[in-house]
Amino acid sequence: MFKKTMLIWLGALLLLCLWSVTAKAETGTVQVSIVNFPVKVNGQIINNKQLDYPFLVYKDITYVPLNWDLMQELELDIDWNESEGLKIYRTCCTSPYWMYPALEKIKYVQNGKVTNSLTRSYTAKAATSPIQLWGAQIQNEQEEYPFLEFRDVTYMPLTWTFAHTRLMMDLQFSSEEGLSIWSGQDRVIQQIVYDDAESLYVDALGKDYKSYAMLKINKKLQTKPEWIELEQAQQIRDKANQEAQARAGEGKKVIIERVGDRLTYEGLQLGELRDEEKGILGDTRLQIEGTLFDIDSKRKLLAVYTYFPIAVIGPPPNSRYQLFAIVDGKLRPVTNYPYKPEHVITNKDGSVWITRDRMPFRNYYFRGSGLLALMDTKGNIRLANEIWNEQDITPIGFNSPTRNPVEPDGRLIVRLYGKPYTNELGIDPSTGSRPLTSELSDTEKDGLYEVTPSLELRRFSKAPEEGFSYYRDNAGDIYTINNYSNTLTNWTQNRSRTWSDVELLQ
């Protein structure tokens, strides 16, 4: 019995020792390898076989060396002092370019005379000095992919959170092309404004960094974009605006009367004002705006917006939207659609799409502001957000000038985000108004979908990155432009192309 107890105790002690060795490995030395797949930085292939500071792989994550020359190419700022350690950040958003205008930037030269093996392992160690990533202190001993030191240079893991979310780098990977890193690129291509059978017409940053120009890009994405003369570019913009307005379906302004503390429209009682709307706020009186969507002789939609005209960031205080259906002259409040529709489109079968995109606020969106509803021929309204359990739904193609966003049979394209629906507006503590978009999402549900008038869904593409604007061309293909590189993607055809800023501006 005693021997058995001792064996169990010794076994537990051995496991504890092994655990301690493993734990120390994360804060001590680790085994890494040099990448054995292609790596490009801003389009330039990296010679990892001879670089003094090659790209590394640890736990299947690529690591980038934070040496001076490469950081200048990536246009990342690095500061170091003995008391605060290493600080990594990016100079952002004060000019049309990052650190340097593209055509004035010194070309990155790869220095290295060593011979690196791509088949053996090397020893690195976890960084122990303090590290800040754009103001956030890194708890390196707790990171699954810690910062490392190799050949006396600090290495950063190219995780999505570190590289993309915090440092605004575009990471692209494919089994054929390997890893492409785009960072510090002047965003030359800005927004698609028009298209024809063969080409897209894209607003672009002018070579003087002060004016807007335009590029003509072939839809096959196989040739270099062409610059368009300023006069022709303005003609294209004017044509795009005219065609977009003709498809708008945005409703018409109507007068909402206030009788005492009640609102009325053509004799219909819309309801009583809330207590906070009845008085004066900051020497201003309540403003009332009405928008009527005249569907047919029996059905109408009425959106009412009440607010105090006080200059604030975000929605005015005590503001609210109300939506009403008017069917055969009778009023029906639509309480689960607390925003003004942006587009009301009637299908051939008499059903009606009622859509709006998410309402932006700084770098966020108000939760539950992207709405899609369907009205039937009897005026009954179903909210797709409730049926699909979706917090927000973005309709695609409603601002594109060359194609009707709704197919002849009533089908349309939407973006779902995989975030659960709630009809509680609540209060956001940072703004005092409607809560911002939540972070939790179902990545399997996040994507682009085709929707039928029976509210059936068919997914046809994975989701573009958050924050992209969509353009749907005259053939029905959906395009986006990347926020951190000059990348144009056709999601319908699964086709993409990236140009360097120098390539476009030369």
mmCIF file of N, CA, C and O in Angstrom, residues 87-143:
data_model
loop_
_atom_site.group_PDB
_atom_site.id
_atom_site.type_symbol
_atom_site.label_atom_id
_atom_site.label_comp_id
_atom_site.label_asym_id
_atom_site.label_seq_id
_atom_site.Cartn_x
_atom_site.Cartn_y
_atom_site.Cartn_z
ATOM 1 N N LYS A 87 7.252 50.293 -28.258
ATOM 2 C CA LYS A 87 5.932 50.780 -28.643
ATOM 3 C C LYS A 87 5.795 50.667 -30.154
ATOM 4 O O LYS A 87 6.652 51.149 -30.904
ATOM 5 N N ILE A 88 4.704 50.035 -30.607
ATOM 6 C CA ILE A 88 4.441 49.856 -32.033
ATOM 7 C C ILE A 88 3.101 50.523 -32.335
ATOM 8 O O ILE A 88 2.103 50.247 -31.667
ATOM 9 N N TYR A 89 3.080 51.393 -33.324
ATOM 10 C CA TYR A 89 1.851 52.087 -33.654
ATOM 11 C C TYR A 89 1.913 52.574 -35.094
ATOM 12 O O TYR A 89 2.892 52.316 -35.814
ATOM 13 N N ARG A 90 0.879 53.245 -35.530
ATOM 14 C CA ARG A 90 0.837 53.775 -36.889
ATOM 15 C C ARG A 90 0.387 55.225 -36.867
ATOM 16 O O ARG A 90 -0.582 55.573 -36.178
ATOM 17 N N THR A 91 1.099 56.067 -37.597
ATOM 18 C CA THR A 91 0.664 57.448 -37.780
ATOM 19 C C THR A 91 -0.528 57.432 -38.727
ATOM 20 O O THR A 91 -0.417 56.993 -39.871
ATOM 21 N N CYS A 92 -1.668 57.888 -38.238
ATOM 22 C CA CYS A 92 -2.908 57.624 -38.981
ATOM 23 C C CYS A 92 -3.785 58.852 -39.146
ATOM 24 O O CYS A 92 -3.898 59.667 -38.226
ATOM 25 N N CYS A 93 -4.366 58.920 -40.315
ATOM 26 C CA CYS A 93 -5.614 59.633 -40.549
ATOM 27 C C CYS A 93 -5.487 61.155 -40.512
ATOM 28 O O CYS A 93 -6.488 61.851 -40.374
ATOM 29 N N THR A 94 -4.289 61.683 -40.636
ATOM 30 C CA THR A 94 -4.121 63.132 -40.677
ATOM 31 C C THR A 94 -3.765 63.638 -42.070
ATOM 32 O O THR A 94 -3.682 64.845 -42.281
ATOM 33 N N SER A 95 -3.562 62.727 -43.020
ATOM 34 C CA SER A 95 -3.230 63.115 -44.395
ATOM 35 C C SER A 95 -3.723 62.019 -45.327
ATOM 36 O O SER A 95 -4.077 60.929 -44.869
ATOM 37 N N PRO A 96 -3.732 62.263 -46.642
ATOM 38 C CA PRO A 96 -4.201 61.237 -47.583
ATOM 39 C C PRO A 96 -3.274 60.037 -47.666
ATOM 40 O O PRO A 96 -3.638 59.016 -48.237
ATOM 41 N N TYR A 97 -2.058 60.146 -47.142
ATOM 42 C CA TYR A 97 -1.122 59.026 -47.134
ATOM 43 C C TYR A 97 -0.752 58.718 -45.687
ATOM 44 O O TYR A 97 -1.171 59.397 -44.753
ATOM 45 N N TRP A 98 0.063 57.670 -45.467
ATOM 46 C CA TRP A 98 0.437 57.280 -44.106
ATOM 47 C C TRP A 98 1.674 58.065 -43.667
ATOM 48 O O TRP A 98 1.566 59.179 -43.196
ATOM 49 N N MET A 99 2.880 57.510 -43.856
ATOM 50 C CA MET A 99 4.092 58.229 -43.463
ATOM 51 C C MET A 99 4.675 59.028 -44.622
ATOM 52 O O MET A 99 5.168 60.147 -44.438
ATOM 53 N N TYR A 100 4.632 58.450 -45.825
ATOM 54 C CA TYR A 100 5.260 59.075 -46.988
ATOM 55 C C TYR A 100 4.329 58.982 -48.195
ATOM 56 O O TYR A 100 3.662 57.962 -48.379
ATOM 57 N N PRO A 101 4.310 60.005 -49.066
ATOM 58 C CA PRO A 101 3.621 59.836 -50.349
ATOM 59 C C PRO A 101 4.282 58.709 -51.138
ATOM 60 O O PRO A 101 5.510 58.550 -51.109
ATOM 61 N N ALA A 102 3.480 57.924 -51.821
ATOM 62 C CA ALA A 102 3.981 56.703 -52.459
ATOM 63 C C ALA A 102 5.163 56.963 -53.392
ATOM 64 O O ALA A 102 6.150 56.217 -53.391
ATOM 65 N N LEU A 103 5.081 58.018 -54.192
ATOM 66 C CA LEU A 103 6.121 58.268 -55.187
ATOM 67 C C LEU A 103 7.372 58.894 -54.583
ATOM 68 O O LEU A 103 8.388 59.034 -55.263
ATOM 69 N N GLU A 104 7.333 59.285 -53.314
ATOM 70 C CA GLU A 104 8.503 59.838 -52.637
ATOM 71 C C GLU A 104 9.144 58.850 -51.672
ATOM 72 O O GLU A 104 10.188 59.126 -51.080
ATOM 73 N N LYS A 105 8.539 57.717 -51.514
ATOM 74 C CA LYS A 105 9.009 56.721 -50.549
ATOM 75 C C LYS A 105 10.265 56.016 -51.070
ATOM 76 O O LYS A 105 10.350 55.655 -52.247
ATOM 77 N N ILE A 106 11.245 55.803 -50.184
ATOM 78 C CA ILE A 106 12.473 55.107 -50.553
ATOM 79 C C ILE A 106 12.174 53.630 -50.732
ATOM 80 O O ILE A 106 11.538 53.002 -49.890
ATOM 81 N N LYS A 107 12.648 53.072 -51.823
ATOM 82 C CA LYS A 107 12.389 51.666 -52.135
ATOM 83 C C LYS A 107 13.027 50.760 -51.091
ATOM 84 O O LYS A 107 14.161 50.964 -50.676
ATOM 85 N N TYR A 108 12.285 49.764 -50.671
ATOM 86 C CA TYR A 108 12.774 48.812 -49.682
ATOM 87 C C TYR A 108 13.823 47.904 -50.316
ATOM 88 O O TYR A 108 13.585 47.259 -51.338
ATOM 89 N N VAL A 109 15.015 47.866 -49.694
ATOM 90 C CA VAL A 109 16.112 47.021 -50.154
ATOM 91 C C VAL A 109 16.339 45.930 -49.123
ATOM 92 O O VAL A 109 16.552 46.223 -47.939
ATOM 93 N N GLN A 110 16.321 44.691 -49.560
ATOM 94 C CA GLN A 110 16.503 43.561 -48.652
ATOM 95 C C GLN A 110 17.994 43.302 -48.453
ATOM 96 O O GLN A 110 18.725 43.060 -49.409
ATOM 97 N N ASN A 111 18.415 43.380 -47.196
ATOM 98 C CA ASN A 111 19.818 43.153 -46.858
ATOM 99 C C ASN A 111 19.963 41.814 -46.159
ATOM 100 O O ASN A 111 19.193 41.471 -45.263
ATOM 101 N N GLY A 112 20.959 41.060 -46.555
ATOM 102 C CA GLY A 112 21.216 39.775 -45.913
ATOM 103 C C GLY A 112 22.246 38.974 -46.677
ATOM 104 O O GLY A 112 22.203 38.900 -47.908
ATOM 105 N N LYS A 113 23.172 38.415 -45.929
ATOM 106 C CA LYS A 113 24.221 37.604 -46.545
ATOM 107 C C LYS A 113 24.314 36.228 -45.910
ATOM 108 O O LYS A 113 25.236 35.473 -46.200
ATOM 109 N N VAL A 114 23.344 35.911 -45.045
ATOM 110 C CA VAL A 114 23.381 34.620 -44.377
ATOM 111 C C VAL A 114 22.718 33.568 -45.256
ATOM 112 O O VAL A 114 22.085 33.884 -46.274
ATOM 113 N N THR A 115 22.896 32.314 -44.865
ATOM 114 C CA THR A 115 22.219 31.219 -45.550
ATOM 115 C C THR A 115 21.289 30.558 -44.549
ATOM 116 O O THR A 115 21.740 29.909 -43.592
ATOM 117 N N ASN A 116 19.977 30.767 -44.731
ATOM 118 C CA ASN A 116 18.976 30.210 -43.828
ATOM 119 C C ASN A 116 18.446 28.902 -44.385
ATOM 120 O O ASN A 116 18.186 28.787 -45.589
ATOM 121 N N SER A 117 18.257 27.938 -43.518
ATOM 122 C CA SER A 117 17.678 26.658 -43.918
ATOM 123 C C SER A 117 16.166 26.701 -43.726
ATOM 124 O O SER A 117 15.676 27.143 -42.684
ATOM 125 N N LEU A 118 15.463 26.237 -44.725
ATOM 126 C CA LEU A 118 13.998 26.198 -44.643
ATOM 127 C C LEU A 118 13.494 24.851 -44.146
ATOM 128 O O LEU A 118 12.273 24.642 -44.066
ATOM 129 N N THR A 119 14.402 23.962 -43.789
ATOM 130 C CA THR A 119 13.990 22.627 -43.386
ATOM 131 C C THR A 119 14.321 22.303 -41.933
ATOM 132 O O THR A 119 13.830 21.303 -41.404
ATOM 133 N N ARG A 120 15.139 23.107 -41.270
ATOM 134 C CA ARG A 120 15.495 22.834 -39.875
ATOM 135 C C ARG A 120 14.811 23.831 -38.958
ATOM 136 O O ARG A 120 14.205 24.810 -39.409
ATOM 137 N N SER A 121 14.870 23.569 -37.655
ATOM 138 C CA SER A 121 14.306 24.497 -36.673
ATOM 139 C C SER A 121 15.398 25.371 -36.081
ATOM 140 O O SER A 121 16.587 25.007 -36.097
ATOM 141 N N TYR A 122 14.990 26.530 -35.557
ATOM 142 C CA TYR A 122 15.896 27.484 -34.913
ATOM 143 C C TYR A 122 15.347 27.800 -33.528
ATOM 144 O O TYR A 122 14.162 27.593 -33.241
ATOM 145 N N THR A 123 16.202 28.332 -32.690
ATOM 146 C CA THR A 123 15.809 28.682 -31.331
ATOM 147 C C THR A 123 15.545 30.178 -31.225
ATOM 148 O O THR A 123 16.386 30.990 -31.624
ATOM 149 N N ALA A 124 14.386 30.523 -30.718
ATOM 150 C CA ALA A 124 14.047 31.910 -30.402
ATOM 151 C C ALA A 124 13.623 31.946 -28.940
ATOM 152 O O ALA A 124 13.580 30.910 -28.262
ATOM 153 N N LYS A 125 13.318 33.116 -28.434
ATOM 154 C CA LYS A 125 12.842 33.212 -27.052
ATOM 155 C C LYS A 125 11.707 34.220 -26.967
ATOM 156 O O LYS A 125 11.609 35.144 -27.783
ATOM 157 N N ALA A 126 10.842 34.012 -26.003
ATOM 158 C CA ALA A 126 9.730 34.936 -25.791
ATOM 159 C C ALA A 126 10.268 36.266 -25.296
ATOM 160 O O ALA A 126 11.156 36.316 -24.440
ATOM 161 N N ALA A 127 9.737 37.354 -25.851
ATOM 162 C CA ALA A 127 10.177 38.693 -25.442
ATOM 163 C C ALA A 127 9.777 38.952 -23.996
ATOM 164 O O ALA A 127 8.676 38.587 -23.566
ATOM 165 N N THR A 128 10.675 39.563 -23.240
ATOM 166 C CA THR A 128 10.414 39.841 -21.825
ATOM 167 C C THR A 128 10.280 41.329 -21.524
ATOM 168 O O THR A 128 9.760 41.696 -20.467
ATOM 169 N N SER A 129 10.735 42.194 -22.411
ATOM 170 C CA SER A 129 10.607 43.634 -22.187
ATOM 171 C C SER A 129 9.164 44.072 -22.399
ATOM 172 O O SER A 129 8.413 43.416 -23.128
ATOM 173 N N PRO A 130 8.733 45.188 -21.805
ATOM 174 C CA PRO A 130 7.370 45.691 -22.019
ATOM 175 C C PRO A 130 7.113 45.996 -23.491
ATOM 176 O O PRO A 130 7.996 46.497 -24.198
ATOM 177 N N ILE A 131 5.907 45.678 -23.953
ATOM 178 C CA ILE A 131 5.521 45.936 -25.345
ATOM 179 C C ILE A 131 4.134 46.564 -25.349
ATOM 180 O O ILE A 131 3.213 46.067 -24.703
ATOM 181 N N GLN A 132 3.994 47.675 -26.093
ATOM 182 C CA GLN A 132 2.693 48.292 -26.309
ATOM 183 C C GLN A 132 2.356 48.245 -27.787
ATOM 184 O O GLN A 132 3.197 48.563 -28.632
ATOM 185 N N LEU A 133 1.142 47.844 -28.091
ATOM 186 C CA LEU A 133 0.667 47.819 -29.474
ATOM 187 C C LEU A 133 -0.431 48.860 -29.603
ATOM 188 O O LEU A 133 -1.560 48.648 -29.160
ATOM 189 N N TRP A 134 -0.094 50.000 -30.172
ATOM 190 C CA TRP A 134 -0.976 51.154 -30.326
ATOM 191 C C TRP A 134 -1.690 51.474 -29.007
ATOM 192 O O TRP A 134 -2.909 51.588 -28.935
ATOM 193 N N GLY A 135 -0.887 51.620 -27.951
ATOM 194 C CA GLY A 135 -1.391 52.052 -26.658
ATOM 195 C C GLY A 135 -1.851 50.940 -25.747
ATOM 196 O O GLY A 135 -2.056 51.164 -24.553
ATOM 197 N N ALA A 136 -2.022 49.709 -26.274
ATOM 198 C CA ALA A 136 -2.479 48.584 -25.457
ATOM 199 C C ALA A 136 -1.269 47.778 -24.984
ATOM 200 O O ALA A 136 -0.440 47.355 -25.797
ATOM 201 N N GLN A 137 -1.166 47.593 -23.683
ATOM 202 C CA GLN A 137 -0.049 46.836 -23.133
ATOM 203 C C GLN A 137 -0.228 45.351 -23.412
ATOM 204 O O GLN A 137 -1.290 44.783 -23.146
ATOM 205 N N ILE A 138 0.798 44.712 -23.966
ATOM 206 C CA ILE A 138 0.750 43.290 -24.281
ATOM 207 C C ILE A 138 1.196 42.485 -23.061
ATOM 208 O O ILE A 138 2.292 42.712 -22.528
ATOM 209 N N GLN A 139 0.354 41.585 -22.598
ATOM 210 C CA GLN A 139 0.723 40.657 -21.532
ATOM 211 C C GLN A 139 1.337 39.423 -22.206
ATOM 212 O O GLN A 139 0.675 38.419 -22.428
ATOM 213 N N ASN A 140 2.617 39.533 -22.526
ATOM 214 C CA ASN A 140 3.224 38.551 -23.418
ATOM 215 C C ASN A 140 3.212 37.140 -22.854
ATOM 216 O O ASN A 140 3.056 36.165 -23.593
ATOM 217 N N GLU A 141 3.345 37.012 -21.526
ATOM 218 C CA GLU A 141 3.371 35.682 -20.928
ATOM 219 C C GLU A 141 2.014 34.998 -21.001
ATOM 220 O O GLU A 141 1.908 33.778 -20.837
ATOM 221 N N GLN A 142 0.945 35.768 -21.287
ATOM 222 C CA GLN A 142 -0.389 35.198 -21.379
ATOM 223 C C GLN A 142 -0.854 34.997 -22.821
ATOM 224 O O GLN A 142 -1.918 34.418 -23.053
ATOM 225 N N GLU A 143 -0.078 35.491 -23.785
ATOM 226 C CA GLU A 143 -0.479 35.406 -25.181
ATOM 227 C C GLU A 143 -0.278 33.986 -25.720
ATOM 228 O O GLU A 143 0.753 33.358 -25.473
#
